CSV table of C-alpha atoms and ligand atoms in Angstrom, one decimal:
chain,number,residue,atom,x,y,z
I,946,UNK,CA,-10.4,-29.9,-47.2
I,947,UNK,CA,-8.5,-27.5,-44.9
I,948,UNK,CA,-7.3,-29.0,-41.6
I,949,UNK,CA,-6.1,-27.2,-38.5
I,950,UNK,CA,-2.7,-28.6,-37.4
I,951,UNK,CA,-1.1,-28.0,-34.0
I,952,UNK,CA,2.3,-26.6,-34.9
I,953,UNK,CA,3.5,-24.9,-31.6
I,954,UNK,CA,3.2,-25.4,-27.9
I,955,UNK,CA,4.5,-23.7,-24.8
I,956,UNK,CA,3.7,-23.6,-21.1
I,957,UNK,CA,4.2,-21.2,-18.2
I,958,UNK,CA,4.2,-22.6,-14.7
I,959,UNK,CA,4.6,-20.2,-11.8
I,960,UNK,CA,7.4,-21.5,-9.6
I,961,UNK,CA,5.9,-21.3,-6.1
I,962,UNK,CA,5.0,-24.8,-4.9
I,963,UNK,CA,2.2,-25.5,-2.4
I,964,UNK,CA,2.7,-28.9,-0.9
I,965,UNK,CA,0.3,-31.1,1.0
I,966,UNK,CA,2.3,-30.4,4.1
I,967,UNK,CA,1.7,-26.7,3.6
I,968,UNK,CA,-2.0,-27.2,3.3
I,969,UNK,CA,-2.1,-29.2,6.5
I,970,UNK,CA,-0.6,-26.2,8.4
I,971,UNK,CA,-4.0,-24.4,8.2
I,972,UNK,CA,-6.5,-27.2,7.1
I,973,UNK,CA,-7.7,-30.4,8.8
I,974,UNK,CA,-6.1,-32.6,6.2
I,975,UNK,CA,-3.0,-34.7,5.6
I,976,UNK,CA,-0.7,-36.0,2.8
I,977,UNK,CA,-2.0,-39.5,3.1
I,978,UNK,CA,-5.7,-38.5,2.5
I,979,UNK,CA,-4.8,-36.2,-0.4
I,980,UNK,CA,-2.5,-38.6,-2.2
I,981,UNK,CA,-4.8,-41.6,-1.7
I,982,UNK,CA,-8.0,-39.8,-2.8
I,983,UNK,CA,-6.6,-37.6,-5.6
I,984,UNK,CA,-3.0,-38.6,-6.5
I,985,UNK,CA,-1.9,-35.0,-5.8
I,986,UNK,CA,1.3,-34.0,-3.9
I,987,UNK,CA,1.9,-30.4,-5.0
I,988,UNK,CA,0.3,-27.5,-6.9
I,989,UNK,CA,1.5,-24.1,-8.0
I,990,UNK,CA,0.4,-20.6,-6.7
I,991,UNK,CA,0.8,-17.7,-9.1
I,992,UNK,CA,2.4,-14.4,-8.1
I,993,UNK,CA,1.4,-12.8,-11.4
I,994,UNK,CA,-1.8,-12.3,-13.3
I,995,UNK,CA,-3.3,-14.9,-15.6
I,996,UNK,CA,-2.6,-12.6,-18.6
I,997,UNK,CA,1.1,-12.5,-17.6
I,998,UNK,CA,1.2,-16.3,-17.5
I,999,UNK,CA,-0.7,-16.5,-20.8
I,1000,UNK,CA,1.8,-14.1,-22.5
I,1001,UNK,CA,4.8,-16.2,-21.6
I,1002,UNK,CA,3.1,-19.4,-22.7
I,1003,UNK,CA,2.0,-17.8,-25.9
I,1004,UNK,CA,5.5,-16.4,-26.7
I,1005,UNK,CA,6.9,-20.0,-26.2
I,1006,UNK,CA,4.2,-21.5,-28.4
I,1007,UNK,CA,4.8,-18.9,-31.2
I,1008,UNK,CA,8.6,-19.5,-31.1
I,1009,UNK,CA,8.0,-23.2,-31.1
I,1010,UNK,CA,5.9,-22.9,-34.3
I,1011,UNK,CA,8.2,-20.3,-35.9
I,1012,UNK,CA,5.2,-17.9,-36.2
I,1013,UNK,CA,5.4,-14.1,-35.8
I,1014,UNK,CA,2.8,-12.6,-33.5
I,1015,UNK,CA,1.9,-10.2,-36.3
I,1016,UNK,CA,0.7,-13.2,-38.4
I,1017,UNK,CA,-1.8,-14.5,-35.8
I,1018,UNK,CA,-5.4,-14.1,-37.0
I,1019,UNK,CA,-7.2,-15.3,-33.9
I,1020,UNK,CA,-6.5,-15.6,-30.1
I,1021,UNK,CA,-8.9,-17.8,-28.1
I,1022,UNK,CA,-8.4,-17.5,-24.3
I,1023,UNK,CA,-9.9,-20.5,-22.5
I,1024,UNK,CA,-10.4,-19.8,-18.8
I,1025,UNK,CA,-12.9,-19.4,-16.0
I,1026,UNK,CA,-10.8,-17.2,-13.7
I,1027,UNK,CA,-10.2,-14.0,-15.6
I,1028,UNK,CA,-8.2,-11.1,-14.2
I,1029,UNK,CA,-11.1,-8.9,-15.2
I,1030,UNK,CA,-14.3,-9.3,-17.3
I,1031,UNK,CA,-14.3,-6.2,-19.5
I,1032,UNK,CA,-12.1,-5.8,-21.5
I,1033,UNK,CA,-11.7,-9.5,-22.3
I,1034,UNK,CA,-8.4,-11.2,-21.5
I,1035,UNK,CA,-7.5,-12.3,-25.0
I,1036,UNK,CA,-7.2,-8.7,-26.0
I,1037,UNK,CA,-4.7,-8.2,-23.1
I,1038,UNK,CA,-2.6,-11.0,-24.5
I,1039,UNK,CA,-2.9,-9.6,-28.0
I,1040,UNK,CA,-1.6,-6.2,-26.9
I,1041,UNK,CA,1.4,-7.7,-25.0
I,1042,UNK,CA,2.3,-9.9,-28.0
I,1043,UNK,CA,1.8,-7.2,-30.6
I,1044,UNK,CA,-0.6,-9.4,-32.5
I,1045,UNK,CA,-2.1,-6.4,-34.2
I,1046,UNK,CA,-4.1,-8.3,-36.9
I,1047,UNK,CA,-5.7,-10.8,-34.5
I,1048,UNK,CA,-9.4,-11.1,-33.5
I,1049,UNK,CA,-9.5,-12.0,-29.7
I,1050,UNK,CA,-12.1,-13.8,-27.7
I,1051,UNK,CA,-12.5,-15.5,-24.3
I,1052,UNK,CA,-14.2,-18.9,-23.9
I,1053,UNK,CA,-15.4,-20.1,-20.5
I,1054,UNK,CA,-16.6,-23.7,-20.1
I,1055,UNK,CA,-14.6,-24.1,-16.9
I,1056,UNK,CA,-12.1,-26.9,-16.9
I,1057,UNK,CA,-12.9,-27.8,-20.6
I,1058,UNK,CA,-12.2,-24.2,-21.7
I,1059,UNK,CA,-9.0,-25.0,-23.5
I,1060,UNK,CA,-10.6,-27.9,-25.5
I,1061,UNK,CA,-13.7,-25.8,-26.4
I,1062,UNK,CA,-11.3,-23.1,-27.5
I,1063,UNK,CA,-9.4,-25.6,-29.6
I,1064,UNK,CA,-12.7,-26.6,-31.2
I,1065,UNK,CA,-13.6,-22.9,-31.9
I,1066,UNK,CA,-10.2,-22.2,-33.5
I,1067,UNK,CA,-10.3,-25.4,-35.5
I,1068,UNK,CA,-13.8,-24.7,-36.9
I,1069,UNK,CA,-12.7,-21.2,-37.9
I,1070,UNK,CA,-9.6,-22.5,-39.7
I,1071,UNK,CA,-11.5,-25.3,-41.4
I,1072,UNK,CA,-14.2,-22.8,-42.7
I,1073,UNK,CA,-11.5,-20.3,-43.9
I,1074,UNK,CA,-12.4,-17.5,-41.4
I,1075,UNK,CA,-8.8,-17.5,-40.1
I,1076,UNK,CA,-5.5,-19.2,-41.0
I,1077,UNK,CA,-3.4,-19.0,-37.8
I,1078,UNK,CA,-4.8,-19.2,-34.3
I,1079,UNK,CA,-3.3,-19.0,-30.8
I,1080,UNK,CA,-5.3,-21.1,-28.3
I,1081,UNK,CA,-4.6,-20.6,-24.6
I,1082,UNK,CA,-5.7,-22.6,-21.5
I,1083,UNK,CA,-5.0,-20.6,-18.4
I,1084,UNK,CA,-6.2,-20.5,-14.8
I,1085,UNK,CA,-5.5,-18.4,-11.7
I,1086,UNK,CA,-7.7,-20.1,-9.2
I,1087,UNK,CA,-5.8,-19.2,-6.0
I,1088,UNK,CA,-7.4,-15.8,-5.4
I,1089,UNK,CA,-10.9,-17.3,-5.9
I,1090,UNK,CA,-10.2,-20.4,-3.8
I,1091,UNK,CA,-12.3,-21.2,-0.7
I,1092,UNK,CA,-9.1,-21.8,1.3
I,1093,UNK,CA,-10.8,-22.8,4.5
I,1094,UNK,CA,-12.9,-25.5,2.8
I,1095,UNK,CA,-10.8,-28.7,2.7
I,1096,UNK,CA,-13.2,-30.3,0.2
I,1097,UNK,CA,-11.8,-28.0,-2.5
I,1098,UNK,CA,-8.7,-26.2,-1.3
I,1099,UNK,CA,-6.5,-29.2,-1.7
I,1100,UNK,CA,-7.5,-29.9,-5.3
I,1101,UNK,CA,-6.6,-26.9,-7.4
I,1102,UNK,CA,-3.6,-25.1,-8.7
I,1103,UNK,CA,-2.6,-22.2,-11.1
I,1104,UNK,CA,-0.9,-22.6,-14.5
I,1105,UNK,CA,-1.0,-22.0,-18.2
I,1106,UNK,CA,-0.1,-23.4,-21.6
I,1107,UNK,CA,-0.9,-22.4,-25.2
I,1108,UNK,CA,-0.8,-23.9,-28.7
I,1109,UNK,CA,-0.5,-22.5,-32.2
I,1110,UNK,CA,-3.0,-23.9,-34.7
I,1111,UNK,CA,-2.5,-23.4,-38.4
I,1112,UNK,CA,-4.3,-24.2,-41.7
I,1113,UNK,CA,-2.9,-27.3,-43.3
I,1114,UNK,CA,-3.7,-29.5,-46.2
I,1115,UNK,CA,-2.5,-32.6,-44.3
I,1116,UNK,CA,-5.0,-34.5,-42.1
I,1117,UNK,CA,-3.7,-33.2,-38.8
I,1118,UNK,CA,-5.0,-31.5,-35.7
I,1119,UNK,CA,-8.5,-32.2,-34.4
I,1120,UNK,CA,-9.9,-35.1,-36.3
I,1121,UNK,CA,-13.2,-35.0,-34.4
I,1122,UNK,CA,-14.7,-34.1,-31.1
I,1123,UNK,CA,-17.7,-34.9,-28.9
I,1124,UNK,CA,-19.0,-31.9,-26.9
I,1125,UNK,CA,-21.7,-31.9,-24.3
I,1126,UNK,CA,-23.0,-30.5,-21.0
I,1127,UNK,CA,-24.8,-32.3,-18.2
I,1128,UNK,CA,-26.6,-29.2,-17.2
I,1129,UNK,CA,-29.0,-31.0,-14.8
I,1130,UNK,CA,-25.9,-31.3,-12.6
I,1131,UNK,CA,-24.8,-27.6,-12.9
I,1132,UNK,CA,-25.4,-27.0,-9.1
I,1133,UNK,CA,-22.8,-29.6,-8.2
I,1134,UNK,CA,-19.9,-27.1,-8.8
I,1135,UNK,CA,-20.6,-23.5,-8.2
I,1136,UNK,CA,-18.2,-20.7,-7.1
I,1137,UNK,CA,-20.5,-18.3,-5.2
I,1138,UNK,CA,-19.4,-14.7,-5.0
I,1139,UNK,CA,-18.7,-13.6,-8.6
I,1140,UNK,CA,-21.4,-12.0,-10.7
I,1141,UNK,CA,-24.6,-9.9,-10.1
I,1142,UNK,CA,-26.4,-12.8,-8.3
I,1143,UNK,CA,-24.1,-11.9,-5.4
I,1144,UNK,CA,-23.1,-8.3,-5.9
I,1145,UNK,CA,-26.8,-7.3,-6.0
I,1146,UNK,CA,-27.0,-8.7,-2.5
I,1147,UNK,CA,-24.1,-6.7,-1.2
I,1148,UNK,CA,-21.4,-9.4,-1.6
I,1149,UNK,CA,-17.9,-8.1,-2.6
I,1150,UNK,CA,-17.1,-9.6,-6.0
I,1151,UNK,CA,-14.4,-12.2,-5.6
I,1152,UNK,CA,-15.2,-12.9,-1.9
I,1153,UNK,CA,-15.9,-16.5,-2.9
I,1154,UNK,CA,-17.2,-19.7,-1.4
I,1155,UNK,CA,-17.6,-23.0,-3.3
I,1156,UNK,CA,-20.5,-25.4,-3.5
I,1157,UNK,CA,-18.9,-28.7,-4.5
I,1158,UNK,CA,-20.4,-32.1,-4.5
I,1159,UNK,CA,-17.2,-34.1,-5.1
I,1160,UNK,CA,-18.6,-37.7,-5.2
I,1161,UNK,CA,-21.5,-36.7,-7.6
I,1162,UNK,CA,-19.1,-34.8,-9.9
I,1163,UNK,CA,-16.8,-37.8,-9.8
I,1164,UNK,CA,-19.5,-40.2,-11.0
I,1165,UNK,CA,-20.8,-37.8,-13.7
I,1166,UNK,CA,-17.3,-36.9,-14.9
I,1167,UNK,CA,-16.3,-40.6,-15.3
I,1168,UNK,CA,-19.5,-41.5,-17.2
I,1169,UNK,CA,-19.5,-38.3,-19.2
I,1170,UNK,CA,-15.8,-38.7,-20.3
I,1171,UNK,CA,-16.2,-42.4,-21.1
I,1172,UNK,CA,-19.2,-41.8,-23.2
I,1173,UNK,CA,-17.6,-38.8,-25.0
I,1174,UNK,CA,-14.4,-40.8,-25.7
I,1175,UNK,CA,-16.4,-43.8,-27.1
I,1176,UNK,CA,-18.5,-41.4,-29.2
I,1177,UNK,CA,-15.5,-39.6,-30.7
I,1178,UNK,CA,-13.7,-42.9,-31.5
I,1179,UNK,CA,-16.8,-44.3,-33.2
I,1180,UNK,CA,-17.3,-41.0,-35.1
I,1181,UNK,CA,-13.7,-41.2,-36.4
I,1182,UNK,CA,-13.6,-44.9,-37.0
I,1183,UNK,CA,-10.8,-45.7,-34.6
I,1184,UNK,CA,-10.5,-48.3,-31.7
I,1185,UNK,CA,-8.8,-47.9,-28.3
I,1186,UNK,CA,-5.9,-49.9,-29.8
I,1187,UNK,CA,-5.3,-47.1,-32.3
I,1188,UNK,CA,-4.7,-44.5,-29.5
I,1189,UNK,CA,-1.1,-43.7,-28.9
I,1190,UNK,CA,-1.4,-41.3,-26.1
I,1191,UNK,CA,-4.2,-40.1,-23.8
I,1192,UNK,CA,-3.9,-36.5,-22.4
I,1193,UNK,CA,-6.8,-36.2,-20.0
I,1194,UNK,CA,-8.1,-33.4,-17.8
I,1195,UNK,CA,-6.2,-33.9,-14.5
I,1196,UNK,CA,-8.8,-33.5,-11.7
I,1197,UNK,CA,-8.1,-36.7,-9.9
I,1198,UNK,CA,-5.8,-39.7,-10.6
I,1199,UNK,CA,-8.7,-42.0,-9.7
I,1200,UNK,CA,-11.0,-40.3,-12.2
I,1201,UNK,CA,-8.3,-40.7,-14.9
I,1202,UNK,CA,-7.8,-44.4,-14.1
I,1203,UNK,CA,-11.5,-45.1,-14.2
I,1204,UNK,CA,-11.9,-43.3,-17.5
I,1205,UNK,CA,-9.0,-45.0,-19.3
I,1206,UNK,CA,-9.9,-48.4,-17.9
I,1207,UNK,CA,-13.5,-48.2,-19.1
I,1208,UNK,CA,-12.4,-46.8,-22.4
I,1209,UNK,CA,-10.1,-49.7,-23.0
I,1210,UNK,CA,-6.7,-47.9,-23.1
I,1211,UNK,CA,-3.8,-49.0,-20.8
I,1212,UNK,CA,-2.5,-46.6,-18.2
I,1213,UNK,CA,1.0,-46.6,-19.7
I,1214,UNK,CA,-0.4,-44.6,-22.6
I,1215,UNK,CA,-1.6,-41.8,-20.3
I,1216,UNK,CA,0.2,-38.5,-19.7
I,1217,UNK,CA,-0.1,-37.5,-16.0
I,1218,UNK,CA,0.7,-34.2,-14.3
I,1219,UNK,CA,-1.8,-34.4,-11.5
I,1220,UNK,CA,0.7,-35.4,-8.9
I,1221,UNK,CA,2.8,-32.2,-9.4
I,1222,UNK,CA,0.3,-29.6,-10.5
I,1223,UNK,CA,-3.2,-30.7,-9.2
I,1224,UNK,CA,-6.2,-29.6,-11.1
I,1225,UNK,CA,-5.4,-26.4,-13.1
I,1226,UNK,CA,-8.8,-26.4,-14.7
I,1227,UNK,CA,-8.5,-25.1,-18.3
I,1228,UNK,CA,-4.7,-25.3,-18.1
I,1229,UNK,CA,-4.4,-29.0,-17.3
I,1230,UNK,CA,-4.7,-30.5,-20.8
I,1231,UNK,CA,-2.4,-28.0,-22.6
I,1232,UNK,CA,0.2,-28.2,-19.9
I,1233,UNK,CA,0.1,-32.0,-20.0
I,1234,UNK,CA,0.3,-31.8,-23.8
I,1235,UNK,CA,3.4,-29.5,-23.7
I,1236,UNK,CA,5.1,-31.8,-21.2
I,1237,UNK,CA,4.3,-34.9,-23.2
I,1238,UNK,CA,6.3,-33.2,-26.0
I,1239,UNK,CA,9.1,-32.0,-23.7
I,1240,UNK,CA,9.5,-35.6,-22.3
I,1241,UNK,CA,9.5,-37.2,-25.8
I,1242,UNK,CA,6.3,-39.0,-25.2
I,1243,UNK,CA,4.6,-37.6,-28.4
I,1244,UNK,CA,5.7,-39.6,-31.5
I,1245,UNK,CA,5.4,-38.1,-35.0
I,1246,UNK,CA,1.9,-38.9,-36.4
I,1247,UNK,CA,0.6,-40.0,-33.0
I,1248,UNK,CA,-3.2,-40.4,-32.4
I,1249,UNK,CA,-4.1,-38.5,-29.2
I,1250,UNK,CA,-7.3,-38.8,-27.1
I,1251,UNK,CA,-8.1,-35.8,-24.9
I,1252,UNK,CA,-11.1,-36.4,-22.6
I,1253,UNK,CA,-12.2,-33.6,-20.1
I,1254,UNK,CA,-15.0,-32.3,-17.9
I,1255,UNK,CA,-15.7,-29.2,-15.9
I,1256,UNK,CA,-18.3,-27.1,-14.2
I,1257,UNK,CA,-21.5,-27.0,-16.1
I,1258,UNK,CA,-21.0,-29.9,-16.1
I,1259,UNK,CA,-19.3,-29.6,-19.5
I,1260,UNK,CA,-17.8,-32.8,-20.9
I,1261,UNK,CA,-15.9,-33.5,-24.1
I,1262,UNK,CA,-13.4,-35.7,-25.8
I,1263,UNK,CA,-11.2,-34.8,-28.8
I,1264,UNK,CA,-9.1,-36.9,-31.1
I,1265,UNK,CA,-6.0,-35.2,-32.4
I,1266,UNK,CA,-3.6,-36.4,-35.1
I,1267,UNK,CA,-0.2,-35.0,-34.3
I,1268,UNK,CA,2.1,-33.9,-37.2
I,1269,UNK,CA,5.6,-34.9,-38.1
I,1270,UNK,CA,7.3,-32.4,-35.9
I,1271,UNK,CA,7.7,-33.1,-32.1
I,1272,UNK,CA,10.5,-30.6,-31.4
I,1273,UNK,CA,10.2,-26.8,-31.2
I,1274,UNK,CA,11.5,-24.7,-34.2
I,1275,UNK,CA,12.6,-22.1,-31.7
I,1276,UNK,CA,12.5,-21.1,-28.0
I,1277,UNK,CA,11.6,-17.7,-26.6
I,1278,UNK,CA,13.5,-16.1,-23.7
I,1279,UNK,CA,10.2,-15.0,-22.1
I,1280,UNK,CA,9.9,-16.1,-18.5
I,1281,UNK,CA,8.1,-15.0,-15.3
I,1282,UNK,CA,9.8,-12.9,-12.6
I,1283,UNK,CA,10.7,-14.7,-9.4
I,1284,UNK,CA,8.1,-14.7,-6.7
I,1285,UNK,CA,9.0,-12.6,-3.6
I,1286,UNK,CA,6.9,-14.9,-1.3
I,1287,UNK,CA,6.4,-18.6,-0.9
I,1288,UNK,CA,3.2,-20.3,-2.1
I,1289,UNK,CA,2.1,-20.7,1.5
I,1290,UNK,CA,2.7,-17.0,2.3
I,1291,UNK,CA,0.7,-16.0,-0.8
I,1292,UNK,CA,-2.2,-18.3,0.3
I,1293,UNK,CA,-2.1,-16.8,3.8
I,1294,UNK,CA,-2.3,-13.3,2.3
I,1295,UNK,CA,-5.4,-14.3,0.4
I,1296,UNK,CA,-7.0,-15.9,3.5
I,1297,UNK,CA,-6.2,-12.7,5.5
I,1298,UNK,CA,-7.8,-10.5,2.8
I,1299,UNK,CA,-10.9,-12.6,2.8
I,1300,UNK,CA,-11.3,-12.7,6.6
I,1301,UNK,CA,-11.0,-8.8,6.6
I,1302,UNK,CA,-13.9,-8.8,4.1
I,1303,UNK,CA,-15.9,-11.0,6.5
I,1304,UNK,CA,-16.6,-7.9,8.6
I,1305,UNK,CA,-19.5,-7.2,6.1
I,1306,UNK,CA,-22.4,-9.7,5.8
I,1307,UNK,CA,-20.5,-11.5,3.0
I,1308,UNK,CA,-21.9,-14.7,1.6
I,1309,UNK,CA,-23.6,-15.8,4.8
I,1310,UNK,CA,-27.0,-17.2,3.8
I,1311,UNK,CA,-26.5,-16.0,0.2
I,1312,UNK,CA,-27.3,-18.9,-2.1
I,1313,UNK,CA,-27.8,-18.9,-5.8
I,1314,UNK,CA,-31.5,-19.2,-6.7
I,1315,UNK,CA,-31.9,-21.4,-9.7
I,1316,UNK,CA,-33.9,-19.5,-12.3
I,1317,UNK,CA,-34.5,-22.5,-14.6
W,1537,UT7,O1,-12.3,-30.4,-12.6
W,1537,UT7,C1,-13.6,-30.3,-12.0
W,1537,UT7,C2,-13.4,-30.3,-10.5
W,1537,UT7,N1,-12.9,-31.5,-9.9
W,1537,UT7,C3,-13.8,-32.4,-9.3
W,1537,UT7,O2,-14.9,-32.1,-9.4
W,1537,UT7,C4,-13.3,-33.6,-8.6
W,1537,UT7,C5,-14.3,-34.6,-8.5
W,1537,UT7,N2,-14.4,-35.3,-7.2
W,1537,UT7,C6,-13.3,-35.9,-6.6
W,1537,UT7,O3,-12.2,-35.9,-7.1
W,1537,UT7,C7,-13.5,-36.6,-5.3
W,1537,UT7,O4,-14.9,-36.8,-5.1
W,1537,UT7,C8,-12.9,-35.9,-4.1
W,1537,UT7,C9,-11.4,-36.0,-4.2
W,1537,UT7,C10,-13.3,-34.4,-4.1
W,1537,UT7,C11,-13.3,-36.5,-2.8
W,1537,UT7,O5,-13.0,-37.9,-2.8
W,1537,UT7,P1,-14.0,-39.0,-2.3
W,1537,UT7,O6,-13.4,-40.3,-2.3
W,1537,UT7,O7,-15.3,-38.8,-3.1
W,1537,UT7,O8,-14.3,-38.5,-0.8
W,1537,UT7,P2,-15.6,-38.0,0.0
W,1537,UT7,O9,-16.1,-36.8,-0.6
W,1537,UT7,O10,-16.5,-39.2,0.0
W,1537,UT7,O11,-15.1,-37.7,1.4
W,1537,UT7,C12,-14.7,-38.7,2.3
W,1537,UT7,C13,-14.3,-38.1,3.6
W,1537,UT7,C14,-15.4,-37.1,4.2
W,1537,UT7,O12,-15.4,-37.4,5.6
W,1537,UT7,P3,-16.6,-38.2,6.2
W,1537,UT7,O13,-17.9,-37.5,5.8
W,1537,UT7,O14,-16.5,-39.6,5.5
W,1537,UT7,O15,-16.3,-38.2,7.6
W,1537,UT7,C15,-14.8,-35.8,3.9
W,1537,UT7,O16,-15.2,-34.8,4.9
W,1537,UT7,O17,-13.1,-37.3,3.5
W,1537,UT7,C16,-13.3,-36.0,4.1
W,1537,UT7,N3,-12.5,-35.1,3.4
W,1537,UT7,C17,-11.2,-34.8,3.7
W,1537,UT7,N4,-10.4,-35.4,4.7
W,1537,UT7,C18,-9.1,-34.9,4.7
W,1537,UT7,C19,-12.8,-34.3,2.4
W,1537,UT7,N5,-11.7,-33.5,2.0
W,1537,UT7,C20,-10.7,-33.8,2.8
W,1537,UT7,C21,-9.4,-33.4,3.0
W,1537,UT7,N6,-8.6,-34.0,3.9
W,1537,UT7,N7,-8.9,-32.5,2.1
């Protein structure tokens, strides 16, 4: 049987840092509330497009795997915050990399997009459709953020990472996964202001406001991730004691603690980035994976559990067997330019742009009408 080993990894984090203190300059919030409720201290704000972040992360991942861009058969771009919808974003990465042979597709399952993309690439490798895939998890949430809504503005950040997945005869890569969607709760997380439901009513696309039922998402996310983790462990015939490392979606430290406690895995086996980067949606899991490798926390042959949830509410848990190599074969010199403004200045620019747009009727009174 053909397996799909993860052979390269790379991240691209924009350097501008938005602290809790920065947020409290324009929001009724404070460091104590944010840290105690979420575990977050900082997040990043990108000064470049999502595709630019994805290109840097992809170049690092390809160098790490020792793979030439021309040998990539498939690019899967996991994200819910695209620079544009048509053409797709994966094709933009493809052009910049010179991956001329590749097929390119975008996958949007919100925060789980990287893991659903990993499932897609793994399935295509296992069935012989492709041999080498690049899987990206990227998010540029700052331009879409409802910056004056303290319920959401403190939670999210921008970032990106990518992995290279290659056909292998060794039992490596995704051993199994559990995918699902709690669609009856889809109204609990909605970004209003993107798509025809809004533009048909005169709303400028991107002039967004968020519907966000945090406590309900919290409960559903914990139950969903625990059930998915238990299901995938059962499917693969492993117990919590067999897990070497947990790399979870990083939406809230309290959610992560609840999931691993109920799954029977100790917290010292969990890779955390939530304090430094907040919730980067599709980018959280691959960035945490890349940092686990950078920090020497990934051991050769490790069994890794990756539970996640996102808008939809999509849920999933993957079990990955790492290979023998935990160090990069090479490093690319690709890097982002330096930002000209601070994170707070960039956020203030976005807020000013949105308040100028408020001269038209905007989203006032425009709600999404559930069709089903
Ligand atoms: O990846 C998918 C997206 N991520 C999520 O969906 C995250 C899931 N939910 C959560 O992480 C948590 O529910 C939150 C962090 C969003 C909220 O934590 P909570 O413990 O569930 O707090 P809460 O919603 O019950 O709010 C408690 C209070 C409220 O005030 P009142 O009504 O009790 O007076 C909020 O208005 O905290 C208030 N509050 C804030 N206060 C200061 C909400 N946001 C803030 C804030 N600063 N930023």
